[in-house]
Amino acid sequence: MALTESVKNELSRVEVFTTSERKAELSAMLRFAGGLHVISRRIVIEAELDHAHTARRLRAGLGEVYGHGCEVIVVSGNGLKRGSRYVVRVVREGDALARQTGLLDGRGRPVRGLPAVIVNGSVADAVAAWRGAFLAHGSLTEPGRSCSLEVTCPGSEAALALVGAARRLDILAKAREVRNADRVVIRDAESIAKLLTAMGAHRTLEVWEERRQRREHRASANRLANFDDANLRRSAQAAVAAGARVERALEILGEEVPEHLEYAGKLRLQHKQASLDELGRLAEPAMTKDAIAGRIRRLLAMADKLAEDKGIPGTDAHVTDDMLDS
């Protein structure tokens, strides 16, 4: 089941016990999913939803809280909108319901944001408004590189009102216009978890958190693997470059090379891609990493000094650009 559908399944079954919270949720659902239409000089309220149980919740709430009957029309999906849509329509006394739910103000003018009673209400009312807005037009993406919880809004005023409601919950939400549609977006994982908990989507939150942690662990493992591969590649390239310098150093010094430095140099030439630690273990008797590195370093320094005195190319002469690429 998609996460968005899972959230709506849970939220549409959350029990709300206070009248103010029920009114806040119903008003937000109508505001974010609905619209006012004038038919034969009468105001008709319609709310289009994509979730059957949400439509039943809205119809039941309008009857129980406001005493208004309504009809639910099922619209089959087409090429543009997959899946069935559910239109909750109130025809009788639509203007009275519009005023009661805050879709119209006292003078009969449409309210662009959320009703003042919600904006100035309690924190619980803000949570209920978010629940209604999500049920109307919300979505939750799979946790990944850019997880998000979004609500598509009917206008910029409604988006800003929803951002304000999130702020009252200490949640950072941003209003954005995406493809000519106003949206409220929450991208911070902790904020998403906090909002899902407040709205009542506890089971979905557990699934979402599990998937988020799994992806984070997988991404961390991939980063470590890439890091290790890069380190191994750089170490091998450095070893090959060092081998080329050692070969040139032995050419420059000829018979003047001290025996213990020559041994370390030839060990490097025999195992060109081995690390210094591995070279130390291959030596007889075994040497530490620092000991083998010190001998090779003195060998190169002695050869470079002699090359400078003779005016000939030093140990870098055999090092190619390919050896230095990282």
Protein backbone atom coordinates (compact mmCIF):
# COMPACT_ATOMS: atom_id res chain seq x y z
CA MET A 1 0.00 0.00 0.00
CA ALA A 2 1.31 3.47 -0.88
CA LEU A 3 2.25 5.59 2.11
CA THR A 4 -0.22 8.35 1.22
CA GLU A 5 -3.12 5.90 1.14
CA SER A 6 -1.91 4.33 4.36
CA VAL A 7 -1.88 7.71 6.11
CA LYS A 8 -5.37 8.54 4.87
CA ASN A 9 -6.67 5.14 5.97
CA GLU A 10 -5.46 5.86 9.49
CA LEU A 11 -6.48 9.51 9.66
CA SER A 12 -9.97 8.80 8.34
CA ARG A 13 -10.49 6.51 11.36
CA VAL A 14 -9.06 8.78 14.07
CA GLU A 15 -11.60 9.45 16.81
CA VAL A 16 -12.12 13.15 17.58
CA PHE A 17 -14.03 13.94 20.75
CA THR A 18 -14.24 17.75 20.98
CA THR A 19 -16.62 19.74 18.80
CA SER A 20 -14.02 22.44 18.03
CA GLU A 21 -11.58 19.86 16.65
CA ARG A 22 -14.29 18.24 14.53
CA LYS A 23 -15.29 21.63 13.15
CA ALA A 24 -11.66 22.51 12.39
CA GLU A 25 -11.13 19.24 10.54
CA LEU A 26 -14.37 19.51 8.55
CA SER A 27 -13.73 23.14 7.64
CA ALA A 28 -10.21 22.30 6.42
CA MET A 29 -11.48 19.35 4.38
CA LEU A 30 -14.05 21.53 2.64
CA ARG A 31 -11.55 24.36 2.15
CA PHE A 32 -8.80 22.20 0.64
CA ALA A 33 -10.96 19.72 -1.31
CA GLY A 34 -14.00 21.77 -2.11
CA GLY A 35 -15.44 24.79 -3.74
CA LEU A 36 -18.49 26.99 -3.76
CA HIS A 37 -20.72 26.94 -6.82
CA VAL A 38 -23.77 29.04 -7.60
CA ILE A 39 -26.45 26.96 -9.30
CA SER A 40 -29.85 28.58 -9.98
CA ARG A 41 -28.91 31.36 -7.55
CA ARG A 42 -28.25 28.84 -4.81
CA ILE A 43 -24.88 28.07 -3.23
CA VAL A 44 -23.81 24.46 -3.65
CA ILE A 45 -20.80 23.06 -1.80
CA GLU A 46 -18.71 20.32 -3.41
CA ALA A 47 -15.65 18.53 -2.07
CA GLU A 48 -13.75 16.14 -4.34
CA LEU A 49 -11.75 13.46 -2.53
CA ASP A 50 -9.64 10.48 -3.61
CA HIS A 51 -10.34 8.25 -0.62
CA ALA A 52 -13.66 6.51 0.02
CA HIS A 53 -13.48 6.40 3.81
CA THR A 54 -12.54 10.09 3.89
CA ALA A 55 -15.67 10.88 1.89
CA ARG A 56 -17.77 8.88 4.35
CA ARG A 57 -16.09 10.66 7.27
CA LEU A 58 -16.88 14.06 5.74
CA ARG A 59 -20.50 13.13 5.05
CA ALA A 60 -20.97 11.78 8.58
CA GLY A 61 -19.30 14.80 10.14
CA LEU A 62 -21.44 17.31 8.24
CA GLY A 63 -24.55 15.47 9.40
CA GLU A 64 -23.54 15.02 13.04
CA VAL A 65 -21.91 18.40 13.67
CA TYR A 66 -23.90 20.74 11.43
CA GLY A 67 -27.05 18.74 10.72
CA HIS A 68 -26.68 18.97 6.95
CA GLY A 69 -27.44 16.07 4.65
CA CYS A 70 -25.30 15.52 1.58
CA GLU A 71 -24.82 13.11 -1.28
CA VAL A 72 -21.70 11.27 -2.38
CA ILE A 73 -21.10 10.83 -6.09
CA VAL A 74 -18.51 8.31 -7.30
CA VAL A 75 -16.59 9.41 -10.40
CA SER A 76 -14.63 6.69 -12.19
CA GLY A 77 -11.01 7.34 -13.07
CA ASN A 78 -9.86 8.33 -16.53
CA GLY A 79 -6.58 8.90 -18.30
CA LEU A 80 -5.74 12.03 -16.31
CA LYS A 81 -6.90 10.90 -12.88
CA ARG A 82 -6.44 7.25 -12.08
CA GLY A 83 -8.66 5.68 -9.48
CA SER A 84 -12.14 6.67 -8.42
CA ARG A 85 -12.97 10.13 -7.08
CA TYR A 86 -15.65 10.85 -4.51
CA VAL A 87 -17.60 14.10 -4.70
CA VAL A 88 -19.40 15.10 -1.51
CA ARG A 89 -22.13 17.59 -2.47
CA VAL A 90 -24.38 19.74 -0.27
CA VAL A 91 -27.26 21.31 -2.20
CA ARG A 92 -29.85 22.28 0.41
CA GLU A 93 -28.92 25.25 2.60
CA GLY A 94 -25.43 25.35 1.14
CA ASP A 95 -25.06 29.03 2.02
CA ALA A 96 -25.82 28.32 5.71
CA LEU A 97 -23.23 25.52 5.80
CA ALA A 98 -20.70 27.76 4.04
CA ARG A 99 -21.06 30.33 6.81
CA GLN A 100 -20.98 27.71 9.57
CA THR A 101 -17.78 26.13 8.27
CA GLY A 102 -16.08 29.44 7.53
CA LEU A 103 -16.09 29.19 3.75
CA LEU A 104 -18.00 32.50 3.77
CA ASP A 105 -17.53 35.35 6.23
CA GLY A 106 -20.32 37.26 7.98
CA ARG A 107 -20.86 39.45 4.91
CA GLY A 108 -21.15 36.50 2.56
CA ARG A 109 -17.69 36.91 1.04
CA PRO A 110 -15.50 33.86 0.33
CA VAL A 111 -12.73 33.23 2.88
CA ARG A 112 -9.43 32.69 1.08
CA GLY A 113 -7.45 31.19 3.94
CA LEU A 114 -8.66 29.26 6.96
CA PRO A 115 -11.49 30.55 9.17
CA ALA A 116 -10.44 32.90 11.96
CA VAL A 117 -11.84 30.52 14.57
CA ILE A 118 -9.24 27.93 13.46
CA VAL A 119 -6.38 30.40 13.08
CA ASN A 120 -7.03 31.70 16.61
CA GLY A 121 -8.01 28.32 18.06
CA SER A 122 -6.13 25.83 20.20
CA VAL A 123 -3.14 23.69 19.23
CA ALA A 124 -5.53 20.74 18.98
CA ASP A 125 -7.56 22.72 16.44
CA ALA A 126 -4.38 23.34 14.41
CA VAL A 127 -3.69 19.58 14.40
CA ALA A 128 -7.28 18.89 13.32
CA ALA A 129 -6.97 21.44 10.51
CA TRP A 130 -3.81 19.72 9.28
CA ARG A 131 -5.56 16.35 9.44
CA GLY A 132 -8.43 17.68 7.35
CA ALA A 133 -6.10 19.32 4.85
CA PHE A 134 -4.05 16.14 4.43
CA LEU A 135 -7.17 14.02 3.98
CA ALA A 136 -8.32 16.46 1.32
CA HIS A 137 -5.15 16.92 -0.72
CA GLY A 138 -2.11 15.55 1.10
CA SER A 139 0.68 13.21 0.07
CA LEU A 140 3.62 11.50 1.77
CA THR A 141 6.58 10.37 -0.34
CA GLU A 142 8.76 7.36 0.27
CA PRO A 143 11.70 8.25 2.53
CA GLY A 144 14.83 8.68 0.49
CA ARG A 145 17.19 11.37 -0.68
CA SER A 146 14.40 13.99 -0.50
CA CYS A 147 11.48 12.82 1.63
CA SER A 148 8.52 15.17 1.89
CA LEU A 149 5.00 15.62 3.18
CA GLU A 150 2.94 17.92 0.97
CA VAL A 151 -0.53 19.43 0.83
CA THR A 152 -1.87 20.99 -2.38
CA CYS A 153 -3.73 24.18 -1.52
CA PRO A 154 -6.57 26.06 -3.26
CA GLY A 155 -4.62 29.32 -3.09
CA SER A 156 -1.70 31.15 -1.53
CA GLU A 157 -3.80 32.42 1.40
CA ALA A 158 -4.79 28.87 2.38
CA ALA A 159 -1.16 27.78 2.05
CA LEU A 160 0.05 30.54 4.36
CA ALA A 161 -2.68 29.71 6.87
CA LEU A 162 -1.56 26.07 6.90
CA VAL A 163 2.07 27.15 7.36
CA GLY A 164 0.93 29.22 10.34
CA ALA A 165 -0.87 26.20 11.82
CA ALA A 166 2.32 24.15 11.46
CA ARG A 167 4.31 26.90 13.20
CA ARG A 168 2.00 26.60 16.21
CA LEU A 169 3.04 22.94 16.39
CA ASP A 170 6.76 23.93 16.23
CA ILE A 171 6.97 22.40 12.76
CA LEU A 172 8.75 24.16 9.90
CA ALA A 173 6.63 24.12 6.75
CA LYS A 174 7.13 26.18 3.60
CA ALA A 175 4.62 27.50 1.09
CA ARG A 176 5.73 27.06 -2.53
CA GLU A 177 4.26 27.38 -5.98
CA VAL A 178 4.97 24.26 -8.02
CA ARG A 179 3.66 23.93 -11.57
CA ASN A 180 1.12 26.74 -11.02
CA ALA A 181 -0.20 25.08 -7.86
CA ASP A 182 0.24 26.34 -4.31
CA ARG A 183 1.68 23.71 -1.99
CA VAL A 184 2.78 23.47 1.61
CA VAL A 185 5.86 21.28 1.93
CA ILE A 186 7.62 19.72 4.93
CA ARG A 187 10.98 18.11 4.10
CA ASP A 188 12.64 17.67 7.49
CA ALA A 189 12.30 14.03 8.56
CA GLU A 190 11.88 14.84 12.25
CA SER A 191 9.15 17.38 11.48
CA ILE A 192 7.32 14.86 9.28
CA ALA A 193 7.46 12.28 12.07
CA LYS A 194 6.21 14.84 14.58
CA LEU A 195 3.25 15.84 12.40
CA LEU A 196 2.27 12.25 11.60
CA THR A 197 2.28 11.49 15.32
CA ALA A 198 0.18 14.56 16.14
CA MET A 199 -2.39 13.79 13.42
CA GLY A 200 -2.70 10.15 14.53
CA ALA A 201 -0.94 8.15 11.78
CA HIS A 202 1.10 6.01 14.18
CA ARG A 203 1.23 2.74 12.21
CA THR A 204 2.24 4.48 9.00
CA LEU A 205 4.91 6.39 10.90
CA GLU A 206 6.45 3.09 12.05
CA VAL A 207 6.60 1.84 8.45
CA TRP A 208 7.96 5.18 7.21
CA GLU A 209 10.65 5.29 9.92
CA GLU A 210 11.67 1.70 9.20
CA ARG A 211 12.07 2.44 5.48
CA ARG A 212 13.92 5.68 6.22
CA GLN A 213 16.42 3.95 8.51
CA ARG A 214 16.89 1.13 6.01
CA ARG A 215 17.68 3.62 3.24
CA GLU A 216 20.01 5.60 5.48
CA HIS A 217 21.91 2.44 6.43
CA ARG A 218 22.12 1.41 2.78
CA ALA A 219 23.34 4.88 1.75
CA SER A 220 25.89 4.86 4.58
CA ALA A 221 27.14 1.44 3.52
CA ASN A 222 27.45 2.61 -0.09
CA ARG A 223 29.37 5.72 0.97
CA LEU A 224 31.77 3.63 3.04
CA ALA A 225 32.25 1.15 0.20
CA ASN A 226 32.96 3.96 -2.26
CA PHE A 227 35.30 5.58 0.25
CA ASP A 228 37.19 2.30 0.76
CA ASP A 229 37.41 1.71 -3.00
CA ALA A 230 38.78 5.21 -3.55
CA ASN A 231 41.34 4.77 -0.77
CA LEU A 232 42.46 1.43 -2.15
CA ARG A 233 42.76 2.90 -5.63
CA ARG A 234 44.79 5.87 -4.40
CA SER A 235 47.03 3.58 -2.33
CA ALA A 236 47.68 1.34 -5.33
CA GLN A 237 48.48 4.31 -7.57
CA ALA A 238 50.82 5.76 -4.96
CA ALA A 239 52.57 2.40 -4.67
CA VAL A 240 53.06 2.17 -8.46
CA ALA A 241 54.45 5.72 -8.56
CA ALA A 242 56.79 4.91 -5.68
CA GLY A 243 57.96 1.81 -7.56
CA ALA A 244 58.84 3.91 -10.61
CA ARG A 245 60.86 6.30 -8.43
CA VAL A 246 62.65 3.41 -6.72
CA GLU A 247 63.59 1.89 -10.09
CA ARG A 248 65.09 5.20 -11.18
CA ALA A 249 66.87 5.58 -7.83
CA LEU A 250 68.59 2.22 -8.21
CA GLU A 251 69.69 3.23 -11.74
CA ILE A 252 71.17 6.50 -10.46
CA LEU A 253 73.01 5.02 -7.47
CA GLY A 254 74.23 1.88 -9.20
CA GLU A 255 76.83 0.16 -7.00
CA GLU A 256 76.85 3.06 -4.52
CA VAL A 257 73.48 2.08 -3.00
CA PRO A 258 73.70 0.81 0.59
CA GLU A 259 72.68 -2.83 0.94
CA HIS A 260 69.79 -2.29 3.40
CA LEU A 261 68.30 0.46 1.21
CA GLU A 262 68.74 -1.67 -1.92
CA TYR A 263 66.86 -4.51 -0.20
CA ALA A 264 63.91 -2.24 0.59
CA GLY A 265 63.95 -0.84 -2.95
CA LYS A 266 63.95 -4.25 -4.62
CA LEU A 267 61.15 -5.37 -2.30
CA ARG A 268 59.09 -2.44 -3.58
CA LEU A 269 59.84 -3.35 -7.22
CA GLN A 270 58.84 -6.99 -6.66
CA HIS A 271 55.47 -5.96 -5.13
CA LYS A 272 54.57 -2.72 -6.91
CA GLN A 273 50.94 -2.53 -5.74
CA ALA A 274 51.46 -3.68 -2.16
CA SER A 275 50.96 -1.25 0.70
CA LEU A 276 53.84 -0.28 3.00
CA ASP A 277 52.31 -2.40 5.72
CA GLU A 278 52.24 -5.42 3.38
CA LEU A 279 55.85 -4.77 2.30
CA GLY A 280 56.94 -4.79 5.92
CA ARG A 281 55.32 -8.18 6.47
CA LEU A 282 56.95 -9.57 3.29
CA ALA A 283 60.45 -8.55 4.42
CA GLU A 284 62.79 -11.08 6.04
CA PRO A 285 63.00 -10.44 8.87
CA ALA A 286 59.66 -8.63 9.03
CA MET A 287 59.75 -4.86 9.46
CA THR A 288 57.27 -2.26 10.56
CA LYS A 289 55.50 -0.01 8.11
CA ASP A 290 57.53 2.98 9.32
CA ALA A 291 60.81 1.12 8.96
CA ILE A 292 60.20 0.12 5.33
CA ALA A 293 58.91 3.62 4.52
CA GLY A 294 62.02 5.19 6.10
CA ARG A 295 64.40 3.06 4.05
CA ILE A 296 62.63 3.85 0.78
CA ARG A 297 62.51 7.54 1.65
CA ARG A 298 66.31 7.59 2.34
CA LEU A 299 66.95 5.68 -0.90
CA LEU A 300 65.03 8.27 -2.95
CA ALA A 301 66.63 11.22 -1.15
CA MET A 302 70.15 9.83 -1.72
CA ALA A 303 69.43 9.21 -5.41
CA ASP A 304 67.89 12.67 -5.95
CA LYS A 305 70.90 14.37 -4.33
CA LEU A 306 73.34 12.42 -6.52
CA ALA A 307 71.24 13.17 -9.64
CA GLU A 308 71.31 16.89 -8.79
CA ASP A 309 75.08 16.80 -8.36
CA LYS A 310 75.49 15.06 -11.73
CA GLY A 311 72.88 17.24 -13.48
CA ILE A 312 70.75 14.32 -14.59
CA PRO A 313 66.99 13.64 -14.17
CA GLY A 314 65.99 12.58 -10.66
CA THR A 315 63.71 9.85 -9.42
CA ASP A 316 60.57 11.65 -10.71
CA ALA A 317 61.66 11.07 -14.29
CA HIS A 318 59.89 7.69 -14.53
CA VAL A 319 56.66 8.86 -12.90
CA THR A 320 53.84 9.32 -15.48
CA ASP A 321 50.62 11.32 -15.25
CA ASP A 322 48.61 8.09 -15.16
CA MET A 323 50.37 7.09 -11.97
CA LEU A 324 49.38 10.39 -10.32
CA ASP A 325 45.69 10.39 -11.36
CA SER A 326 43.34 9.89 -8.42
